[in-house]
Amino acid sequence: MKEITAKGYLSPLTEEAKTNKLVYLKEWLCSTDAKRIGVLYLAFALVMGIFGGILSLLIRTELAQHGSQIFDPSFYNALPGMHATAMIFFFIIPAFTGIGNFVVPIQVGAPDMAFPKLNLAAFWILPPAALVTFMGFFLNSLPEFGWTAYPPLSNNVYSGMWGADFWVLGLILVGVSSTMAAINFLATVFNMRCKGMKMFQLPLFTWSVVVTSFLILAATPVLTSALLMLTFERLFPGVFHFFNPAGGGDPILYQHLFWFYSHPAVYIMILPGFGVISEVVSTFSRKHIFGYVLMAWSMIAIAVLGFVVWAHHMFTTGIALEARVGFMFLTMLIAVPTGIKIFSWLATMWGGSIKFDTPMLFAVGFIAMFTIGGLSGVVLASVPVDIQLHDTYYVVAHIHYVLVAGSMMTIFAGAYYWYPKITGKMYNEFWGKIHFWLTAIFINVTFFLQHWMGMKGMPRRYYDYDPQFEWANTISSLGSAALFAASLIFVVNMVWSWKSGEDADENHWYGDGVNLEWLIETPPNHHNFHEPPEWKPIIRQHVSPDQPGGLWHAKD
Amino acid sequence: MSGYPYSKHISGLGALIAVAVILLIPTVAFAVPGSGEFIAHYSGSGREMTELYNLIAKICLAVLIIVEGVLLFAIIAFRRRSDDDRPVQNHGDLRLEAGWTLAALGLQIWIGVATIDVMFSTETPPEDGFDMTIIAEASQWDWDFFYEFPDDDGREPFMHEDLVVPAHQNINLIVTSRDVIHAIFVPDLGIKIDAVPGRNNRWWFRADGPVAQVRAPDYATVGPRQEPYPQTRSARFRNDRYAAADRVVTGLERRVDFLGWTRDVGEVSPYEGYNAVEYQGTCAELCGRDHWDMYFRAVVMTQSSFDRWVDDRLSAVDEPIGEAVYARRCASCHGDDGTGDDINPSLVGADRVINPDRINDHIEIVLQGEGQMQAFGPVLNDAEIAAVINHERTSWGNDGGTIDADDVAALREELGLEPRPFMAAEPTPTDELMARGERIYQSCVTCHGQDGQSYDPQAVPSLAQNEVVVAEEVDELVQVLVQGRDSDQWPGRKSPVARSMTDLQLASLLTYLRGSFGNDAPPVQPIEVTDIRDDLD
Amino acid sequence: MAPKEASIMEGPGAGEESLGVTNGKIGMWTFLVMDAMTFAGLLAGYARLRWTPDSLWPFPIEAFGVIGIQLTAFNTFILICSSVAMVHVLAEQMRGNMDRAEKWLMATIAGGLIFLGIQAFEWTHLIIDKFHLLMDAGYNQNFPATFYLLTGFHGAHVAIGVIYNTILLMGMRSGKVTEEHTSTTEIAGLYWHFVDLVWILVFTFVYLI
């Protein structure tokens, strides 16, 4: 048999594994090396991302034209919920966890994560959890209540299907997995930093992972408790009535608990993306990040504010006017730290020397389009406007500008950015750029008109709609097909280049990478560093404009 | 890396086009007149929201242009010209950062204050009180609207399937639900609020009438901004000064051409004879299979038309319009003019339709169907069937005599069909009741056993062939479940397990008990449970 | 409970800029943050259902009776004593007196078991003799539902803690946990104290207010 000759952490650990592919595979699947686990996470996320993409295509096919196309309303009703579940819990969050697993230990100068076995366990909970969550597909009893699962619709009377019980169980498992990963990240970053790596020397990606981990730690258990209550109500309908008004319960209580998790979940999905963009913009502009300290604090501010705005998802449920005013102002406040981040990226690019390789293209595309998503968020924060736009396609457009143009594009940016480091090979730059252009264009084609539909009153999760929206829906459906096709280019590029790409350099991006991962060999060795590294602190603080490092300091 | 042969073609010019495209699409879309506009134009509160939306959208657009402009400039101006470019490093600037932080904060406060203004002005109850109250009750998947008038009005409350309101009146809308969470949504009037079971949510509005409609197309130029600022909040909602428009409006103005599948708009509107304008109303919160098909008509009438309509409802309340039922249920096969086509027989001059002796045949085929024809017995109530049969027998030159609802009811009984009188709730299919009941019964199996056979008949009665369970009247069974029991037949204590169940849940459980374990008693509808429970209280 | 397993295992090596504690301790602390939020979610649900107008919620004294509250107060006392015993385990271990540490640990475990036993007795009593009377009197059905969910979830924590401490005891017996491994005991102690602390909250919410 051919000998496996991989370098760095990719190389087989034992002599046996060098010739026997099965042993090599087993070494991968049971590895406690954070880098290998990171790759497993990314591979898993890729598969689930394609699955979620196919579900979205099914939705868009049904909606492509007015009238009934291919499904009955019951099956259609299950699709948006399954698509959201697949994308949120099994694509975006694992993808960022994967990138984090690979990059964070190296960036803090640690040989591995703090709890390698916990890390492996956290990953291996995911595939069974996915199986359980989507069990409805095998049992032909998909839950039809969307990903929000509001009772009473989700209780056993109105959704008696077993698939729903499995779905709830699956979500609880995913929560356990992501909590384990979060604990691991926090212990790693707090306790395993190398010499010189103070907290305010950490690269911004690591910072974003720290903040995200705190969000996961504090928010996920609340979802778990809500789902526990829902499960008890579903399984023992005569005894538990937490959300059943006839039994003295309160359906709105579930919404409070659910959104207490699910609003921070939005930041769980976007903050690591912010971190990736900070790294990419800085590298390709050949500049240090502008306003590092404020960038770090603004992430913390977003996280803290993220916990006190959940009720803005519930403006139409009839909560008191005064409470809504409070939640509205807090919601609007989130735009301030987000604005700081956008402007700081712009200021980082300003005066730089910008090279447009694929990661940077995605970063620029992200800034350009995420701004649209952020601003439609400002529109939605205003209570009377939100009430009218609530549960319409405007909201669908908003979340997709934030999650597709936000999270997904940052995942692409991160994947391209660290690809040479992860694989030791270079992806195909030409097809990378094609991928970017198609993605950028078709995101707008797919989602922009949905703003219009929402403003004109097309509610979301509709199986069939008013014929006046048909032309816009058709365009949107065509756009989504093209967007999916573009993503397949990415998949092929990643897989093909791993086998046949050119070899990559250590500090591949023109020698501009400053963080520790660019200072070690490519791909990294099993324990990252040959000897404990030492970080030479770089200027992270503000300086006055005329000082060295200041804004208007004369060029020497 | 210049090692990639294609990349340099793309990078320079491409970057430019890229950003241009990214910028262009949204800007173009914003620029198309009216496309960026909210739809809620036809009520006082709706217009305020539209104005607020326009303000925020403009602020956001300005910010968007600034950000994209800076981005575009940076992309062009600071692109890497040679591989040895080494830019000047800077690490931040407190003044600049504080600047944009405060600017963002200021914008947000501006938007926030403007919003609060609109919130209080649209949500505070009007100073001159409500003119009438309408209760909207949602259920899977339909709306019922209950009309209530002030005490001194003297008119009886009644129920209707559409939201019909008088123009320029303060309407107090109370929204609730019988089962899951729904949301009432009338985009044109700016109405949306969740219908939550066990809660009464409130929304109030003051709709423009058919006359004020005249100015709607040029609303953008005659905005309320030109009005003198009113002294009281409620006065801002009065558009009576527009009422003096030139056009004299008579008859129905329809702004709705789609009402889902079960409520086909067709050609005939039940409001044809009134001076009114019709909008589309719908459900906005996911509520199950037919969430998308909960359309209703939101009709705004002039006050005189509304009064006439109320009188019509109160006097002729049990007369469905045969023409409307025909248009909704029959016209798709038999044609608008009853002539049918190759497959579907013509009704014009057909023997069954014109022969007075075969009148029962006619009713029977509508009730039970035949061949291709669907059975309408379970779908339409007696009055609707009578109305549509009368329509068929007296239209298109037919002259076959008429019937009334009692004839249909009598025939139903003769044929052994489920009774379906007018004004009764929709029956829930037995399959559905059985499925739900089976699920609920899982809470009972620990005592009563999976197969209804108790492990210890002395302590816990078996349910199979239990005389209380299979009794013709379910009153006693309901009472036992709702109130509990301690008796000689059932020693020990039966806890009141069903007290907190909804009527639907309880009916499902009863149906399951009566139809399983070898029992063969007829199913129980939620409405029966409701009646029995009312008696118990 | 994975974080506990991990806490026994040492990380690949502490970094230079570490916080001066073991990884396991940080892991347990962060895990406890998460667990506290789970309880917070359940308690928030409890509070929302109880403190609503017309919620028809029985006063604890009606629901449990004076004796019932006193019994649970005694149970609380047992759990606090068990926590104190856990402190002694660590103290003795630091002094190098493993025999006494083992005895204290047995006392800790016994405390946990007594707590569970009394709780099991109480549950049975409430199910058989009490709650259906309350339900017949027309009180909110969510009172027993939340009661069982909260105390049951906490009881599961106690049960896991007992198992955890038993594993620690077995480690001490077999000589795998020696006086060197104070951090292992400390982490187990963190969990046990947390369970104690949460119980005081649950007790206050359910039995006292």
XYZ file of N, CA and C in Angstrom, chain B residues 14-168:
465
model
N -11.831 44.597 -11.590
C -12.880 43.781 -10.976
C -13.328 44.333 -9.652
N -12.358 44.745 -8.849
C -12.708 45.272 -7.531
C -13.651 46.447 -7.670
N -13.348 47.275 -8.666
C -14.187 48.453 -8.890
C -15.622 48.063 -9.223
N -15.728 47.189 -10.230
C -17.068 46.780 -10.659
C -17.810 46.141 -9.499
N -17.036 45.336 -8.734
C -17.649 44.636 -7.611
C -18.376 45.591 -6.707
N -17.638 46.548 -6.226
C -18.228 47.454 -5.255
C -19.338 48.259 -5.908
N -19.125 48.599 -7.177
C -20.172 49.332 -7.880
C -21.460 48.521 -7.870
N -21.326 47.216 -8.160
C -22.520 46.360 -8.180
C -23.137 46.282 -6.796
N -22.247 46.047 -5.804
C -22.734 45.923 -4.440
C -23.512 47.172 -4.044
N -22.987 48.323 -4.479
C -23.639 49.584 -4.143
C -24.895 49.805 -4.964
N -24.779 49.426 -6.230
C -25.814 49.802 -7.184
C -27.151 49.147 -6.876
N -27.108 47.847 -6.596
C -28.364 47.107 -6.453
C -29.257 47.726 -5.382
N -28.709 47.903 -4.179
C -29.574 48.510 -3.164
C -30.001 49.931 -3.514
N -29.083 50.714 -4.075
C -29.419 52.108 -4.342
C -30.527 52.195 -5.372
N -30.401 51.387 -6.414
C -31.440 51.388 -7.445
C -32.785 51.029 -6.828
N -32.739 49.996 -5.988
C -33.994 49.536 -5.410
C -34.623 50.615 -4.547
N -33.766 51.348 -3.845
C -34.316 52.424 -3.024
C -34.886 53.536 -3.887
N -34.316 53.684 -5.098
C -34.676 54.830 -5.908
C -35.994 54.651 -6.645
N -36.426 53.419 -6.846
C -37.676 53.223 -7.573
C -38.825 53.815 -6.751
N -39.608 54.709 -7.350
C -40.617 55.409 -6.555
C -41.605 54.426 -5.927
N -41.873 54.640 -4.668
C -42.889 53.835 -3.998
C -42.405 52.489 -3.530
N -41.294 52.005 -4.124
C -40.878 50.656 -3.754
C -40.357 50.627 -2.328
N -39.799 51.747 -1.873
C -39.295 51.763 -0.520
C -40.358 52.165 0.476
N -41.602 52.221 0.016
C -42.644 52.738 0.892
C -43.403 51.635 1.579
N -43.781 51.937 2.725
C -44.598 51.087 3.534
C -45.984 50.992 2.909
N -46.682 49.945 3.255
C -47.991 49.783 2.629
C -49.104 50.394 3.460
N -48.845 50.643 4.736
C -49.923 51.068 5.630
C -50.294 52.532 5.416
N -51.143 52.776 4.444
C -51.476 54.160 4.110
C -52.876 54.573 4.540
N -53.708 53.607 4.861
C -55.129 53.924 4.865
C -55.742 54.004 6.250
N -54.890 54.268 7.247
C -55.455 54.563 8.552
C -54.561 55.610 9.192
N -55.075 56.290 10.206
C -54.308 57.351 10.838
C -53.005 56.830 11.399
N -53.079 55.748 12.159
C -51.853 55.234 12.769
C -50.924 54.674 11.694
N -51.494 54.080 10.659
C -50.670 53.538 9.579
C -49.822 54.622 8.932
N -50.451 55.804 8.704
C -49.688 56.878 8.075
C -48.561 57.360 8.972
N -48.826 57.409 10.280
C -47.747 57.834 11.172
C -46.572 56.868 11.119
N -46.907 55.579 11.065
C -45.832 54.576 10.989
C -45.084 54.707 9.675
N -45.826 54.952 8.592
C -45.175 55.107 7.302
C -44.200 56.271 7.336
N -44.643 57.364 7.929
C -43.763 58.524 8.033
C -42.519 58.202 8.835
N -42.735 57.504 9.958
C -41.615 57.136 10.815
C -40.656 56.245 10.045
N -41.240 55.286 9.292
C -40.387 54.399 8.516
C -39.559 55.205 7.527
N -40.211 56.159 6.866
C -39.491 56.936 5.870
C -38.330 57.705 6.500
N -38.570 58.253 7.694
C -37.514 58.994 8.373
C -36.321 58.077 8.653
N -36.622 56.918 9.271
C -35.530 56.006 9.657
C -34.816 55.496 8.411
N -35.617 55.175 7.372
C -35.004 54.646 6.156
C -34.058 55.679 5.557
N -34.437 56.954 5.633
C -33.561 57.985 5.065
C -32.263 58.087 5.862
N -32.381 58.067 7.192
C -31.172 58.134 8.019
C -30.265 56.958 7.694
N -30.887 55.762 7.621
C -30.090 54.561 7.365
C -29.448 54.624 5.987
N -30.201 55.137 5.025
C -29.661 55.233 3.674
C -28.447 56.149 3.674
N -28.538 57.267 4.424
C -27.404 58.191 4.495
C -26.189 57.488 5.085
N -26.405 56.762 6.182
C -25.282 56.042 6.792
C -24.718 55.028 5.814
N -25.611 54.323 5.108
C -25.175 53.301 4.155
C -24.302 53.936 3.087
N -24.734 55.084 2.577
C -23.963 55.720 1.503
C -22.595 56.153 2.028
N -22.557 56.676 3.266
C -21.269 57.078 3.835
C -20.340 55.869 3.941
N -20.855 54.787 4.519
C -20.003 53.615 4.727
C -19.521 53.059 3.396
N -20.461 52.873 2.466
C -20.073 52.282 1.187
C -19.151 53.228 0.423
N -19.387 54.528 0.579
C -18.539 55.493 -0.100
C -17.112 55.423 0.418
N -16.974 55.427 1.738
C -15.637 55.343 2.324
C -14.970 54.045 1.898
N -15.757 52.973 1.920
C -15.221 51.666 1.535
C -14.729 51.696 0.102
N -15.563 52.254 -0.772
C -15.221 52.316 -2.185
C -13.956 53.137 -2.382
N -13.921 54.276 -1.690
C -12.752 55.135 -1.838
C -11.499 54.409 -1.359
N -11.610 53.742 -0.207
C -10.445 53.046 0.341
C -9.978 51.962 -0.614
N -10.935 51.257 -1.217
C -10.579 50.170 -2.131
C -9.777 50.709 -3.308
N -10.237 51.846 -3.817
C -9.567 52.380 -5.000
C -8.260 53.073 -4.617
N -8.329 53.899 -3.596
C -7.182 54.753 -3.303
C -6.032 53.988 -2.664
N -6.373 52.975 -1.872
C -5.311 52.344 -1.103
C -5.005 50.947 -1.597
N -5.320 50.643 -2.849
C -4.985 49.315 -3.345
C -3.466 49.190 -3.427
N -2.984 47.988 -3.334
C -1.534 47.786 -3.298
C -0.959 48.001 -4.679
N -0.050 48.954 -4.792
C 0.487 49.269 -6.114
C 1.767 48.506 -6.374
N 2.558 48.267 -5.349
C 3.724 47.401 -5.544
C 3.856 46.502 -4.334
N 4.550 45.387 -4.528
C 4.623 44.434 -3.438
C 5.439 44.952 -2.268
N 6.161 46.071 -2.478
C 6.981 46.578 -1.391
C 6.296 47.694 -0.619
N 5.046 47.998 -0.982
C 4.303 49.031 -0.242
C 4.356 48.749 1.251
N 4.754 49.709 2.012
C 4.701 49.557 3.471
C 3.957 50.755 4.035
N 2.707 50.611 4.355
C 1.938 51.774 4.799
C 2.370 52.237 6.185
N 2.049 53.494 6.473
C 2.309 54.034 7.808
C 1.372 53.344 8.783
N 1.914 52.910 9.896
C 1.065 52.250 10.889
C 0.387 53.282 11.788
N -0.844 53.052 12.106
C -1.443 53.801 13.210
C -2.295 52.830 14.002
N -2.531 53.143 15.224
C -3.170 52.168 16.118
C -4.471 52.672 16.690
N -4.994 53.690 16.083
C -6.250 54.189 16.631
C -6.101 55.652 17.001
N -7.225 56.268 17.137
C -7.210 57.687 17.445
C -8.425 57.979 18.283
N -8.164 58.419 19.497
C -9.249 58.540 20.453
C -10.313 59.512 19.977
N -9.885 60.622 19.375
C -10.874 61.624 18.967
C -11.797 61.085 17.879
N -11.149 60.440 16.911
C -11.939 59.896 15.803
C -12.910 58.833 16.320
N -12.387 57.939 17.171
C -13.239 56.850 17.653
C -14.374 57.374 18.516
N -14.035 58.322 19.401
C -15.092 58.923 20.211
C -16.097 59.611 19.304
N -15.590 60.202 18.228
C -16.462 60.900 17.284
C -17.514 59.984 16.716
N -17.102 58.858 16.134
C -18.142 58.032 15.518
C -18.979 57.296 16.544
N -18.406 57.066 17.728
C -19.250 56.469 18.763
C -20.388 57.419 19.122
N -20.031 58.686 19.340
C -21.062 59.647 19.732
C -22.036 59.907 18.589
N -21.512 59.925 17.351
C -22.401 60.164 16.211
C -23.441 59.051 16.127
N -22.964 57.801 16.267
C -23.909 56.672 16.208
C -24.929 56.778 17.332
N -24.426 57.114 18.524
C -25.310 57.241 19.667
C -26.366 58.317 19.415
N -25.891 59.459 18.881
C -26.820 60.568 18.619
C -27.909 60.170 17.644
N -27.507 59.494 16.541
C -28.499 59.066 15.550
C -29.533 58.144 16.194
N -29.028 57.224 17.018
C -29.942 56.270 17.636
C -30.931 56.977 18.549
N -30.428 57.970 19.289
C -31.337 58.668 20.203
C -32.389 59.439 19.402
N -31.936 60.021 18.298
C -32.891 60.741 17.440
C -33.998 59.789 16.980
N -33.577 58.641 16.423
C -34.564 57.672 15.953
C -35.459 57.229 17.104
N -34.826 56.978 18.256
C -35.584 56.497 19.403
C -36.648 57.478 19.845
N -36.275 58.736 19.917
C -37.242 59.730 20.383
C -38.392 59.870 19.381
N -38.030 59.884 18.092
C -39.081 59.959 17.073
C -40.023 58.762 17.201
N -39.442 57.597 17.489
C -40.257 56.392 17.603
C -41.207 56.470 18.787
N -40.674 56.924 19.928
C -41.517 56.986 21.118
C -42.718 57.882 20.861
N -42.468 58.973 20.173
C -43.556 59.875 19.822
C -44.664 59.129 19.098
N -44.267 58.387 18.070
C -45.272 57.657 17.285
C -45.919 56.549 18.119
N -45.108 55.886 18.948
C -45.671 54.807 19.768
C -46.806 55.315 20.641
N -46.520 56.404 21.358
C -47.550 56.887 22.260
C -48.743 57.405 21.479
N -48.459 58.060 20.348
C -49.585 58.640 19.622
C -50.436 57.555 18.956
N -49.840 56.423 18.580
C -50.670 55.405 17.934
C -51.266 54.420 18.926
N -50.681 54.300 20.109
C -51.160 53.249 20.997
C -52.012 53.750 22.141
N -51.846 54.999 22.542
C -52.684 55.500 23.619
C -54.127 55.528 23.144
N -55.051 55.083 23.966
C -56.445 55.122 23.540
C -56.870 56.554 23.206
N -57.738 56.718 22.222
C -58.103 58.064 21.779
C -58.839 58.835 22.870
N -58.663 60.154 22.821
C -59.278 60.966 23.870
C -60.797 60.965 23.785
N -61.327 60.855 22.571
C -62.784 60.884 22.456
C -63.402 59.492 22.534
N -62.638 58.524 23.029
C -63.211 57.209 23.313
C -63.390 56.344 22.076
N -63.751 55.109 22.302
C -63.964 54.180 21.187
C -65.410 54.240 20.717
N -65.576 54.125 19.425
C -66.934 54.118 18.895
C -67.529 52.729 18.882
N -66.673 51.737 18.687
C -67.184 50.375 18.807
C -66.048 49.411 19.077
N -66.409 48.239 19.575
C -65.413 47.227 19.920
C -65.663 45.988 19.073
N -64.595 45.456 18.512
C -64.691 44.214 17.749
C -63.725 43.211 18.366
N -64.210 42.012 18.631
C -63.338 40.976 19.157
C -62.986 40.041 18.018
N -61.678 39.919 17.766
C -61.220 39.001 16.722
C -60.723 37.741 17.391
N -61.339 36.611 17.053
C -60.926 35.365 17.673
C -60.398 34.436 16.595
N -59.156 34.019 16.773
C -58.532 33.170 15.769
C -58.619 31.719 16.190
N -58.654 30.845 15.200
C -58.562 29.421 15.475
C -57.913 28.804 14.254
N -57.474 27.551 14.368
C -56.864 26.912 13.200
C -57.947 26.596 12.182
N -58.077 27.130 11.038
C -57.338 28.234 10.491
C -58.352 29.207 9.957
N -58.934 29.943 10.863
C -59.992 30.863 10.474
C -60.111 31.974 11.498
N -60.812 33.011 11.120
C -61.051 34.124 12.020
C -62.546 34.270 12.260
N -62.908 34.602 13.497
C -64.284 34.994 13.794
C -64.227 36.386 14.393
N -65.105 37.243 13.900
C -65.144 38.610 14.437
C -66.475 38.825 15.135
N -66.397 39.232 16.397
C -67.604 39.482 17.176
C -67.802 40.983 17.287
N -68.979 41.431 16.880
C -69.253 42.867 16.857
C -70.058 43.249 18.078
N -69.551 44.233 18.808
C -70.277 44.705 19.987
C -70.474 46.198 19.864
N -71.668 46.649 20.294
C -71.971 48.063 20.189
C -72.121 48.651 21.585
N -71.990 49.971 21.712
C -72.155 50.581 23.037
C -73.524 50.242 23.616
N -73.631 50.293 24.948
C -74.854 49.875 25.628
C -76.091 50.627 25.152
N -75.909 51.954 24.911
C -77.073 52.757 24.538
C -77.442 52.581 23.080
N -76.661 51.775 22.363
C -76.876 51.655 20.928
C -78.114 50.811 20.624
N -78.296 49.774 21.423
C -79.489 48.970 21.233
C -79.338 47.852 20.239
N -78.198 47.815 19.502
C -78.065 46.741 18.522
C -77.436 45.520 19.178
N -77.895 44.361 18.759
C -77.413 43.105 19.337
C -75.989 42.818 18.853
N -75.158 42.212 19.677
C -73.858 41.741 19.171
C -74.063 40.571 18.215
N -73.163 40.431 17.243
C -73.257 39.298 16.333
C -71.861 38.903 15.859
N -71.809 37.775 15.156
C -70.528 37.247 14.710
C -70.476 37.222 13.199
N -69.261 37.459 12.654
C -69.132 37.480 11.203
C -67.738 36.996 10.833
N -67.572 36.556 9.589
C -66.277 35.976 9.212
C -65.277 37.017 8.721
N -65.714 38.239 8.481
C -64.808 39.276 8.007
C -64.785 40.440 8.976
N -63.710 41.236 8.858
C -63.600 42.439 9.684
C -64.223 43.593 8.913
N -65.370 44.065 9.369
C -66.044 45.155 8.689
C -66.141 46.323 9.668
N -65.613 47.479 9.267
C -65.634 48.606 10.195
C -66.152 49.851 9.502
N -66.746 50.778 10.255
C -67.126 52.066 9.685
C -65.901 52.961 9.564
N -65.920 53.841 8.579
C -64.785 54.732 8.359
C -64.777 55.847 9.400
N -63.613 56.372 9.640
C -63.437 57.536 10.526
C -64.040 57.314 11.897
